[in-house]
Amino acid sequence: MVESSTSVEMRYIKDQIHDYICISPLLSSIIDTKEFQRLRYVKQLGTSYMVWPGASHNRFEHCLGVAHLARSMVEHLRLNQPELGITPREVNCVQIAGLCHDLGHGPWSHVWDGLFMPSVSPGTKWKHEDGSKMMFRALLENNNINLPEKDVTFILALIDGEPSQCDPGEKPFLFDIVANKRCGLDVDKFDYIARDSYMIGEHIKFSAQRLITSARSR
């Protein structure tokens, strides 16, 4: 199963939105692959930098931020609602899903799936989540990162926000953390609302931690 790590093994990355982000050895092994490093060259806001020069940030930093918030959310639920029975395996799978949820973005992000793919392959229902799931499997295989198939299937379903894609025994509320298909309120949006507005110079008052510390599962 996906293992947890001790604080001695952790490394820390300085992020301009979330300050220091704690990265486990397992996450480091994913980050330090060519499949993940390519996100440094995929602009978060596509061609928006042509209008807002500051919008030159990338999917790499966004994915680190989502991984950080995903872990913060699931750890908050684990500590404050012990009756939910959240396990270390689930904490790590949710964080990996947050880290890898945008692996499948092409050049200029949504320009790729919103404009390019429909023009070259009309009628094809392509979502970047489809690419993310394909890329995640390729990343594991190409870099000899061994995860149990049950965990891989769980992570892929978390990326898509679809409980039906994995073992029915997985906790349904966990699928709302990274890709909330029920109401859209998830840590992906928490990060990009804060990050994108900051990078274009619109410093809005938004506190992801306020929402996380107020969260409960029913």
Coordinates of N, CA and C in Angstrom, one line a residue:
M1 N 0.8 -1.2 0.0 CA 0.0 0.0 0.0 C 0.9 1.2 0.0
V2 N 0.2 2.4 -0.2 CA 1.0 3.7 -0.1 C 1.4 3.9 1.3
E3 N 2.7 4.1 1.5 CA 3.2 4.2 2.9 C 3.3 5.7 3.2
S4 N 3.2 6.0 4.6 CA 3.4 7.3 5.1 C 4.9 7.4 5.4
S5 N 5.4 8.6 5.7 CA 6.8 8.9 5.9 C 7.0 9.7 7.2
T6 N 8.2 9.6 7.8 CA 8.5 10.3 9.0 C 8.9 11.7 8.6
S7 N 8.9 12.6 9.6 CA 9.3 14.0 9.3 C 10.7 14.1 8.9
V8 N 11.6 13.2 9.4 CA 13.0 13.2 9.0 C 13.2 13.1 7.5
E9 N 12.4 12.3 6.9 CA 12.5 12.0 5.5 C 11.9 13.1 4.6
M10 N 11.2 14.0 5.1 CA 10.5 15.0 4.3 C 11.4 16.1 3.7
R11 N 11.0 16.7 2.6 CA 11.7 17.9 2.1 C 10.6 19.0 2.0
Y12 N 11.1 20.2 1.9 CA 10.2 21.3 1.9 C 10.4 22.2 0.7
I13 N 9.3 22.7 0.1 CA 9.4 23.5 -1.1 C 8.7 24.8 -0.7
K14 N 9.4 25.9 -1.0 CA 8.8 27.3 -0.7 C 7.9 27.7 -1.8
D15 N 6.6 27.9 -1.4 CA 5.6 28.3 -2.4 C 5.1 29.7 -2.1
Q16 N 4.9 30.5 -3.1 CA 4.5 31.9 -2.8 C 3.1 32.1 -2.3
I17 N 2.3 31.1 -2.5 CA 0.9 31.1 -1.9 C 0.8 30.4 -0.6
H18 N 1.3 29.3 -0.4 CA 1.1 28.5 0.8 C 2.4 28.4 1.7
D19 N 3.4 29.2 1.4 CA 4.6 29.2 2.1 C 5.3 27.9 2.0
Y20 N 5.7 27.2 3.0 CA 6.5 26.0 2.9 C 5.5 24.8 2.7
I21 N 5.8 24.0 1.7 CA 5.0 22.8 1.4 C 5.8 21.6 1.8
C22 N 5.3 20.7 2.6 CA 6.0 19.5 3.0 C 5.8 18.4 2.0
I23 N 6.9 17.8 1.5 CA 6.8 16.8 0.4 C 7.5 15.5 1.0
S24 N 6.7 14.4 0.9 CA 7.2 13.1 1.3 C 8.1 12.4 0.3
P25 N 8.9 11.4 0.7 CA 9.8 10.8 -0.3 C 9.0 10.2 -1.5
L26 N 7.8 9.6 -1.2 CA 7.0 9.1 -2.3 C 6.5 10.2 -3.3
L27 N 6.1 11.3 -2.8 CA 5.7 12.4 -3.6 C 7.0 13.0 -4.4
S28 N 8.1 13.0 -3.7 CA 9.3 13.4 -4.4 C 9.7 12.5 -5.6
S29 N 9.4 11.2 -5.4 CA 9.7 10.3 -6.5 C 8.8 10.5 -7.7
I30 N 7.6 11.0 -7.5 CA 6.7 11.4 -8.5 C 7.1 12.7 -9.2
I31 N 7.4 13.7 -8.3 CA 7.8 15.0 -8.8 C 9.0 15.0 -9.6
D32 N 10.0 14.1 -9.2 CA 11.3 14.1 -9.9 C 11.3 13.2 -11.2
T33 N 10.2 13.2 -11.9 CA 10.1 12.4 -13.1 C 9.9 13.4 -14.3
K34 N 10.3 13.0 -15.5 CA 10.1 13.9 -16.6 C 8.6 14.1 -16.9
E35 N 7.8 13.1 -16.6 CA 6.3 13.3 -16.8 C 5.8 14.4 -16.0
F36 N 6.2 14.5 -14.7 CA 5.8 15.6 -13.9 C 6.5 16.9 -14.1
Q37 N 7.8 16.9 -14.4 CA 8.6 18.1 -14.6 C 8.1 18.8 -15.8
R38 N 7.5 18.2 -16.8 CA 7.0 18.9 -18.0 C 6.0 19.9 -17.6
L39 N 5.3 19.8 -16.5 CA 4.3 20.8 -16.1 C 4.9 22.2 -15.8
R40 N 6.3 22.2 -15.6 CA 6.9 23.5 -15.5 C 6.8 24.3 -16.8
Y41 N 6.5 23.7 -17.9 CA 6.4 24.4 -19.2 C 5.0 24.5 -19.7
V42 N 4.0 24.1 -18.9 CA 2.6 24.3 -19.3 C 2.0 25.4 -18.5
K43 N 1.7 26.5 -19.2 CA 1.2 27.7 -18.5 C -0.2 27.4 -17.9
Q44 N -0.3 27.9 -16.6 CA -1.5 27.7 -15.9 C -2.7 28.3 -16.6
L45 N -2.6 29.5 -17.1 CA -3.7 30.3 -17.6 C -3.6 30.4 -19.2
G46 N -3.0 29.4 -19.8 CA -2.9 29.4 -21.2 C -2.3 30.6 -21.8
T47 N -3.0 31.3 -22.7 CA -2.4 32.4 -23.4 C -2.8 33.8 -22.7
S48 N -3.3 33.7 -21.5 CA -3.7 34.9 -20.7 C -2.5 35.8 -20.5
Y49 N -1.3 35.2 -20.5 CA -0.1 36.0 -20.2 C 0.2 37.1 -21.3
M50 N -0.5 36.9 -22.4 CA -0.4 37.9 -23.5 C -1.1 39.2 -23.1
V51 N -2.1 39.1 -22.2 CA -2.8 40.3 -21.7 C -2.4 40.7 -20.3
W52 N -2.2 39.6 -19.4 CA -1.7 39.9 -18.1 C -0.3 39.3 -18.0
P53 N 0.8 40.0 -18.2 CA 2.1 39.5 -18.2 C 2.5 38.7 -17.0
G54 N 1.9 39.0 -15.9 CA 2.2 38.3 -14.6 C 1.7 36.8 -14.6
A55 N 0.7 36.5 -15.6 CA 0.1 35.2 -15.6 C 1.0 34.2 -16.3
S56 N 2.2 34.2 -15.9 CA 3.2 33.2 -16.6 C 3.5 32.0 -15.7
H57 N 2.7 31.9 -14.6 CA 2.9 30.7 -13.8 C 2.5 29.4 -14.5
N58 N 2.8 28.3 -13.8 CA 2.6 27.0 -14.5 C 1.9 26.0 -13.7
R59 N 1.5 24.9 -14.4 CA 0.8 23.8 -13.8 C 1.6 23.1 -12.7
F60 N 2.9 23.2 -12.8 CA 3.8 22.5 -11.8 C 3.5 23.1 -10.4
E61 N 3.6 24.4 -10.3 CA 3.4 25.0 -8.9 C 1.9 24.9 -8.5
H62 N 1.0 24.9 -9.4 CA -0.4 24.7 -9.0 C -0.6 23.3 -8.5
C63 N 0.0 22.3 -9.1 CA -0.2 20.9 -8.6 C 0.4 20.7 -7.3
L64 N 1.6 21.3 -7.0 CA 2.2 21.3 -5.7 C 1.2 21.9 -4.7
G65 N 0.6 23.0 -5.0 CA -0.4 23.7 -4.1 C -1.6 22.8 -3.8
V66 N -2.1 22.2 -4.9 CA -3.3 21.3 -4.7 C -2.9 20.1 -3.8
A67 N -1.8 19.5 -4.0 CA -1.3 18.4 -3.2 C -1.3 18.8 -1.7
H68 N -0.7 20.0 -1.5 CA -0.6 20.5 -0.1 C -2.0 20.7 0.5
L69 N -2.9 21.3 -0.2 CA -4.3 21.6 0.3 C -5.1 20.3 0.4
A70 N -4.9 19.3 -0.5 CA -5.6 18.0 -0.4 C -5.2 17.3 0.9
R71 N -3.9 17.3 1.2 CA -3.4 16.7 2.5 C -4.0 17.5 3.7
S72 N -3.9 18.8 3.6 CA -4.5 19.6 4.7 C -5.9 19.3 5.0
M73 N -6.7 19.1 3.9 CA -8.1 18.9 4.1 C -8.4 17.5 4.7
V74 N -7.7 16.5 4.1 CA -8.0 15.1 4.6 C -7.4 14.9 6.0
E75 N -6.3 15.5 6.4 CA -5.8 15.4 7.7 C -6.7 16.2 8.7
H76 N -7.3 17.3 8.3 CA -8.2 18.0 9.2 C -9.4 17.1 9.5
L77 N -9.9 16.4 8.5 CA -11.1 15.5 8.7 C -10.7 14.3 9.5
R78 N -9.5 13.8 9.3 CA -9.0 12.6 10.1 C -8.9 13.0 11.6
L79 N -8.3 14.1 11.9 CA -8.1 14.5 13.3 C -9.3 15.0 14.0
N80 N -10.2 15.6 13.2 CA -11.4 16.2 13.9 C -12.6 15.3 13.8
Q81 N -12.6 14.3 13.0 CA -13.7 13.4 12.9 C -13.2 12.0 12.9
P82 N -12.6 11.5 14.0 CA -12.0 10.2 14.0 C -13.0 9.1 13.7
E83 N -14.3 9.3 13.9 CA -15.3 8.3 13.6 C -15.3 8.0 12.1
L84 N -14.7 8.8 11.2 CA -14.7 8.6 9.8 C -13.7 7.4 9.5
G85 N -12.8 7.2 10.3 CA -11.8 6.1 10.1 C -10.9 6.3 9.0
I86 N -10.5 7.5 8.7 CA -9.6 7.8 7.6 C -8.2 7.2 7.9
T87 N -7.6 6.4 7.0 CA -6.4 5.7 7.2 C -5.2 6.5 6.6
P88 N -4.0 6.2 7.0 CA -2.8 6.8 6.3 C -2.8 6.5 4.8
R89 N -3.2 5.4 4.4 CA -3.2 5.0 3.0 C -4.2 6.0 2.3
E90 N -5.3 6.3 2.8 CA -6.2 7.2 2.2 C -5.7 8.6 2.1
V91 N -5.0 9.1 3.2 CA -4.4 10.4 3.2 C -3.4 10.5 2.1
N92 N -2.6 9.5 1.9 CA -1.6 9.6 0.9 C -2.1 9.5 -0.5
C93 N -3.2 8.7 -0.7 CA -3.8 8.6 -2.0 C -4.4 9.9 -2.4
V94 N -5.1 10.5 -1.5 CA -5.8 11.8 -1.8 C -4.7 12.8 -2.2
Q95 N -3.6 12.8 -1.4 CA -2.5 13.8 -1.7 C -1.9 13.6 -3.1
I96 N -1.7 12.3 -3.4 CA -1.1 12.0 -4.8 C -2.1 12.4 -5.9
A97 N -3.4 12.2 -5.6 CA -4.4 12.6 -6.6 C -4.3 14.1 -6.8
G98 N -4.2 14.8 -5.7 CA -4.1 16.3 -5.8 C -2.8 16.7 -6.6
L99 N -1.7 16.0 -6.4 CA -0.5 16.3 -7.0 C -0.6 16.0 -8.5
C100 N -1.3 14.9 -8.9 CA -1.2 14.5 -10.3 C -2.5 14.8 -11.1
H101 N -3.4 15.6 -10.5 CA -4.7 15.8 -11.2 C -4.6 16.5 -12.5
D102 N -3.5 17.3 -12.7 CA -3.4 18.0 -14.0 C -2.2 17.5 -14.8
L103 N -1.8 16.3 -14.6 CA -0.7 15.7 -15.4 C -1.0 15.7 -16.9
G104 N -2.3 15.6 -17.3 CA -2.6 15.5 -18.7 C -2.8 16.8 -19.4
H105 N -2.6 17.9 -18.8 CA -2.8 19.2 -19.6 C -1.7 19.3 -20.7
G106 N -2.2 19.7 -21.8 CA -1.3 20.0 -23.0 C -0.9 21.4 -23.0
P107 N -0.2 21.8 -24.0 CA 0.3 23.2 -24.1 C -0.8 24.2 -23.9
W108 N -0.5 25.2 -23.2 CA -1.4 26.3 -22.9 C -2.7 25.8 -22.2
S109 N -2.5 24.7 -21.4 CA -3.6 24.2 -20.6 C -4.9 24.0 -21.3
H110 N -6.0 24.8 -21.0 CA -7.3 24.6 -21.5 C -7.4 24.9 -23.0
V111 N -6.5 25.7 -23.5 CA -6.4 25.9 -25.0 C -6.3 24.6 -25.7
W112 N -5.6 23.6 -25.1 CA -5.4 22.3 -25.7 C -6.7 21.5 -25.8
D113 N -7.3 21.3 -24.7 CA -8.5 20.5 -24.7 C -9.8 21.3 -25.1
G114 N -9.7 22.6 -25.0 CA -10.9 23.4 -25.4 C -11.0 23.8 -26.8
L115 N -9.8 24.0 -27.5 CA -9.7 24.5 -28.8 C -9.0 23.5 -29.8
F116 N -7.8 23.1 -29.3 CA -6.9 22.3 -30.2 C -7.5 20.9 -30.5
M117 N -7.9 20.2 -29.4 CA -8.4 18.8 -29.6 C -9.7 18.8 -30.4
P118 N -10.6 19.7 -30.2 CA -11.9 19.6 -31.0 C -11.6 20.0 -32.5
S119 N -10.6 20.8 -32.7 CA -10.3 21.1 -34.1 C -9.6 20.0 -34.9
V120 N -8.7 19.3 -34.2 CA -8.0 18.2 -34.9 C -8.8 16.9 -34.9
S121 N -9.7 16.7 -33.9 CA -10.4 15.5 -33.8 C -11.9 15.8 -33.4
P122 N -12.6 16.3 -34.4 CA -14.0 16.7 -34.1 C -14.8 15.5 -33.6
G123 N -15.6 15.8 -32.6 CA -16.5 14.8 -32.0 C -15.8 14.0 -30.9
T124 N -14.5 14.1 -30.7 CA -13.8 13.4 -29.7 C -14.1 14.1 -28.3
K125 N -14.5 13.3 -27.4 CA -14.8 13.9 -26.1 C -13.6 13.7 -25.2
W126 N -12.7 14.6 -25.4 CA -11.4 14.6 -24.6 C -11.4 15.6 -23.5
K127 N -11.0 15.1 -22.3 CA -10.9 15.9 -21.1 C -9.4 15.8 -20.6
H128 N -8.9 16.8 -20.0 CA -7.5 16.7 -19.5 C -7.4 15.7 -18.4
E129 N -8.5 15.4 -17.7 CA -8.5 14.3 -16.7 C -8.2 13.0 -17.3
D130 N -8.7 12.8 -18.6 CA -8.4 11.5 -19.3 C -6.9 11.4 -19.5
G131 N -6.3 12.5 -19.9 CA -4.8 12.6 -20.1 C -4.1 12.4 -18.8
S132 N -4.6 13.0 -17.7 CA -3.9 12.9 -16.4 C -3.9 11.4 -16.0
K133 N -5.0 10.7 -16.2 CA -5.0 9.3 -15.8 C -4.1 8.4 -16.6
M134 N -4.0 8.7 -17.9 CA -3.1 8.0 -18.8 C -1.7 8.3 -18.4
M135 N -1.4 9.6 -18.2 CA 0.0 10.0 -17.8 C 0.4 9.4 -16.5
F136 N -0.5 9.4 -15.5 CA -0.1 8.8 -14.2 C 0.3 7.4 -14.3
R137 N -0.4 6.6 -15.1 CA 0.0 5.2 -15.2 C 1.3 5.1 -15.9
A138 N 1.5 5.9 -17.0 CA 2.8 5.9 -17.7 C 3.9 6.3 -16.8
L139 N 3.7 7.3 -15.9 CA 4.7 7.8 -15.0 C 5.1 6.7 -14.0
L140 N 4.2 6.0 -13.5 CA 4.5 4.9 -12.6 C 5.3 3.8 -13.3
E141 N 4.9 3.4 -14.5 CA 5.5 2.3 -15.2 C 6.9 2.8 -15.7
N142 N 7.0 4.0 -16.2 CA 8.3 4.4 -16.8 C 9.4 4.6 -15.7
N143 N 9.0 4.9 -14.5 CA 9.9 5.2 -13.4 C 10.0 4.2 -12.3
N144 N 9.4 3.0 -12.6 CA 9.5 1.9 -11.6 C 9.0 2.3 -10.2
I145 N 7.9 3.1 -10.2 CA 7.3 3.4 -8.9 C 6.1 2.4 -8.7
N146 N 6.3 1.6 -7.7 CA 5.4 0.5 -7.5 C 4.3 0.8 -6.5
L147 N 3.1 0.9 -6.9 CA 2.0 1.0 -6.1 C 1.0 -0.1 -6.3
P148 N 0.3 -0.6 -5.3 CA -0.7 -1.6 -5.5 C -1.8 -1.2 -6.5
E149 N -2.2 -2.1 -7.3 CA -3.2 -1.7 -8.3 C -4.5 -1.1 -7.7
K150 N -4.8 -1.6 -6.5 CA -6.0 -1.0 -5.8 C -5.8 0.5 -5.5
D151 N -4.6 0.8 -5.1 CA -4.3 2.2 -4.8 C -4.3 3.1 -6.1
V152 N -3.7 2.5 -7.1 CA -3.7 3.2 -8.4 C -5.1 3.5 -8.9
T153 N -5.9 2.5 -8.9 CA -7.3 2.7 -9.3 C -8.0 3.7 -8.5
F154 N -7.8 3.7 -7.2 CA -8.4 4.7 -6.2 C -7.9 6.1 -6.6
I155 N -6.6 6.3 -6.8 CA -6.1 7.6 -7.1 C -6.7 8.1 -8.5
L156 N -6.8 7.2 -9.5 CA -7.3 7.6 -10.7 C -8.8 8.1 -10.6
A157 N -9.5 7.4 -9.8 CA -10.9 7.7 -9.5 C -11.0 9.0 -8.7
L158 N -10.1 9.3 -7.8 CA -10.1 10.6 -7.1 C -9.8 11.7 -8.1
I159 N -8.9 11.5 -9.0 CA -8.6 12.5 -10.0 C -9.8 12.9 -10.8
D160 N -10.6 11.9 -11.1 CA -11.8 12.1 -11.9 C -13.1 12.5 -11.0
G161 N -12.9 12.3 -9.7 CA -14.0 12.6 -8.8 C -15.2 11.6 -9.0
E162 N -14.9 10.4 -9.4 CA -15.9 9.4 -9.7 C -15.7 8.1 -8.8
P163 N -16.5 8.0 -7.7 CA -16.4 6.8 -6.9 C -16.7 5.5 -7.6
S164 N -17.5 5.6 -8.7 CA -17.9 4.4 -9.4 C -16.8 3.8 -10.2
Q165 N -15.6 4.5 -10.3 CA -14.5 3.9 -11.0 C -13.6 3.0 -10.2
C166 N -13.9 2.8 -8.9 CA -13.0 2.0 -8.1 C -13.8 1.2 -7.1
D167 N -13.2 0.6 -6.2 CA -13.8 -0.3 -5.2 C -14.9 0.4 -4.5
P168 N -16.1 -0.2 -4.5 CA -17.3 0.5 -3.8 C -17.1 0.7 -2.3
G169 N -16.0 0.1 -1.7 CA -15.8 0.2 -0.3 C -15.0 1.5 0.0
E170 N -14.5 2.2 -1.0 CA -13.8 3.5 -0.7 C -14.8 4.5 -0.2
K171 N -14.3 5.4 0.7 CA -15.2 6.4 1.4 C -15.6 7.5 0.4
P172 N -16.9 7.6 0.2 CA -17.4 8.6 -0.9 C -17.0 10.0 -0.7
F173 N -16.9 10.5 0.6 CA -16.6 11.9 0.8 C -15.2 12.2 0.3
L174 N -14.3 11.3 0.3 CA -12.9 11.5 -0.2 C -12.9 12.0 -1.6
F175 N -13.9 11.7 -2.4 CA -13.9 12.0 -3.8 C -14.3 13.5 -4.0
D176 N -14.7 14.2 -3.0 CA -15.1 15.6 -3.1 C -13.9 16.5 -2.8
I177 N -12.8 16.0 -2.4 CA -11.7 16.8 -2.0 C -10.9 17.4 -3.2
V178 N -10.5 16.6 -4.1 CA -9.7 17.1 -5.3 C -10.6 17.5 -6.4
A179 N -11.6 16.7 -6.7 CA -12.5 17.0 -7.9 C -14.0 16.8 -7.5
N180 N -14.6 17.8 -6.9 CA -15.9 17.7 -6.3 C -16.9 17.8 -7.5
K181 N -17.5 16.7 -7.9 CA -18.5 16.7 -8.9 C -19.9 17.0 -8.4
R182 N -20.1 17.1 -7.1 CA -21.4 17.4 -6.5 C -21.7 18.9 -6.5
C183 N -20.7 19.7 -6.0 CA -21.0 21.1 -5.9 C -19.8 22.0 -6.4
G184 N -18.7 21.3 -6.8 CA -17.6 22.1 -7.4 C -16.7 22.7 -6.4
L185 N -17.0 22.6 -5.1 CA -16.1 23.2 -4.1 C -15.0 22.2 -3.7
D186 N -13.8 22.4 -4.2 CA -12.7 21.5 -3.9 C -11.4 22.2 -3.8
V187 N -10.3 21.5 -3.4 CA -9.0 22.1 -3.2 C -8.3 22.6 -4.5
D188 N -8.7 22.0 -5.6 CA -8.2 22.5 -6.9 C -8.6 23.9 -7.1
K189 N -9.8 24.2 -6.9 CA -10.3 25.6 -7.0 C -9.7 26.5 -5.9
F190 N -9.6 26.0 -4.7 CA -9.0 26.8 -3.6 C -7.6 27.3 -4.0
D191 N -6.8 26.4 -4.7 CA -5.5 26.8 -5.1 C -5.5 27.8 -6.2
Y192 N -6.3 27.5 -7.3 CA -6.2 28.4 -8.5 C -6.9 29.7 -8.3
I193 N -7.9 29.8 -7.4 CA -8.5 31.1 -7.1 C -7.4 32.0 -6.5
A194 N -6.7 31.4 -5.5 CA -5.7 32.2 -4.8 C -4.5 32.5 -5.7
R195 N -4.0 31.5 -6.4 CA -2.8 31.6 -7.2 C -3.0 32.5 -8.4
D196 N -4.1 32.2 -9.1 CA -4.3 32.9 -10.4 C -4.5 34.4 -10.1
S197 N -5.3 34.7 -9.1 CA -5.6 36.1 -8.8 C -4.4 36.8 -8.4
Y198 N -3.5 36.2 -7.6 CA -2.3 36.7 -7.1 C -1.4 37.1 -8.3
M199 N -1.3 36.1 -9.2 CA -0.3 36.3 -10.3 C -0.7 37.3 -11.3
I200 N -2.0 37.6 -11.4 CA -2.4 38.7 -12.3 C -2.5 40.0 -11.6
G201 N -2.2 40.0 -10.3 CA -2.2 41.3 -9.6 C -3.5 41.7 -8.9
E202 N -4.4 40.7 -8.9 CA -5.7 41.0 -8.2 C -5.7 40.2 -6.8
H203 N -5.2 40.9 -5.8 CA -5.0 40.2 -4.5 C -6.3 40.2 -3.7
I204 N -7.1 39.2 -4.1 CA -8.4 39.1 -3.4 C -8.3 38.5 -2.0
K205 N -9.3 38.7 -1.2 CA -9.3 38.2 0.2 C -9.9 36.8 0.1
F206 N -9.1 35.8 0.1 CA -9.5 34.4 0.1 C -8.7 33.5 1.0
S207 N -9.3 32.8 1.9 CA -8.5 32.0 2.8 C -8.9 30.5 2.6
A208 N -8.1 29.7 2.0 CA -8.4 28.3 1.8 C -8.4 27.6 3.2
Q209 N -7.5 28.0 4.1 CA -7.4 27.4 5.4 C -8.6 27.6 6.2
R210 N -9.3 28.8 6.0 CA -10.6 29.0 6.7 C -11.6 28.0 6.3
L211 N -11.7 27.7 5.0 CA -12.6 26.7 4.5 C -12.3 25.3 4.9
I212 N -11.0 25.0 4.9 CA -10.5 23.7 5.3 C -10.8 23.4 6.8
T213 N -10.5 24.4 7.6 CA -10.7 24.2 9.1 C -12.2 24.2 9.5
S214 N -13.1 24.7 8.5 CA -14.5 24.6 8.8 C -15.2 23.4 8.2
A215 N -14.4 22.6 7.5 CA -15.0 21.5 6.8 C -15.4 20.3 7.7
R216 N -16.5 19.7 7.4 CA -16.9 18.4 8.0 C -17.5 17.5 7.0
S217 N -17.5 16.2 7.3 CA -18.2 15.2 6.5 C -19.4 14.7 7.2
R218 N -20.5 14.6 6.5 CA -21.7 14.1 7.2 C -22.0 12.7 6.7

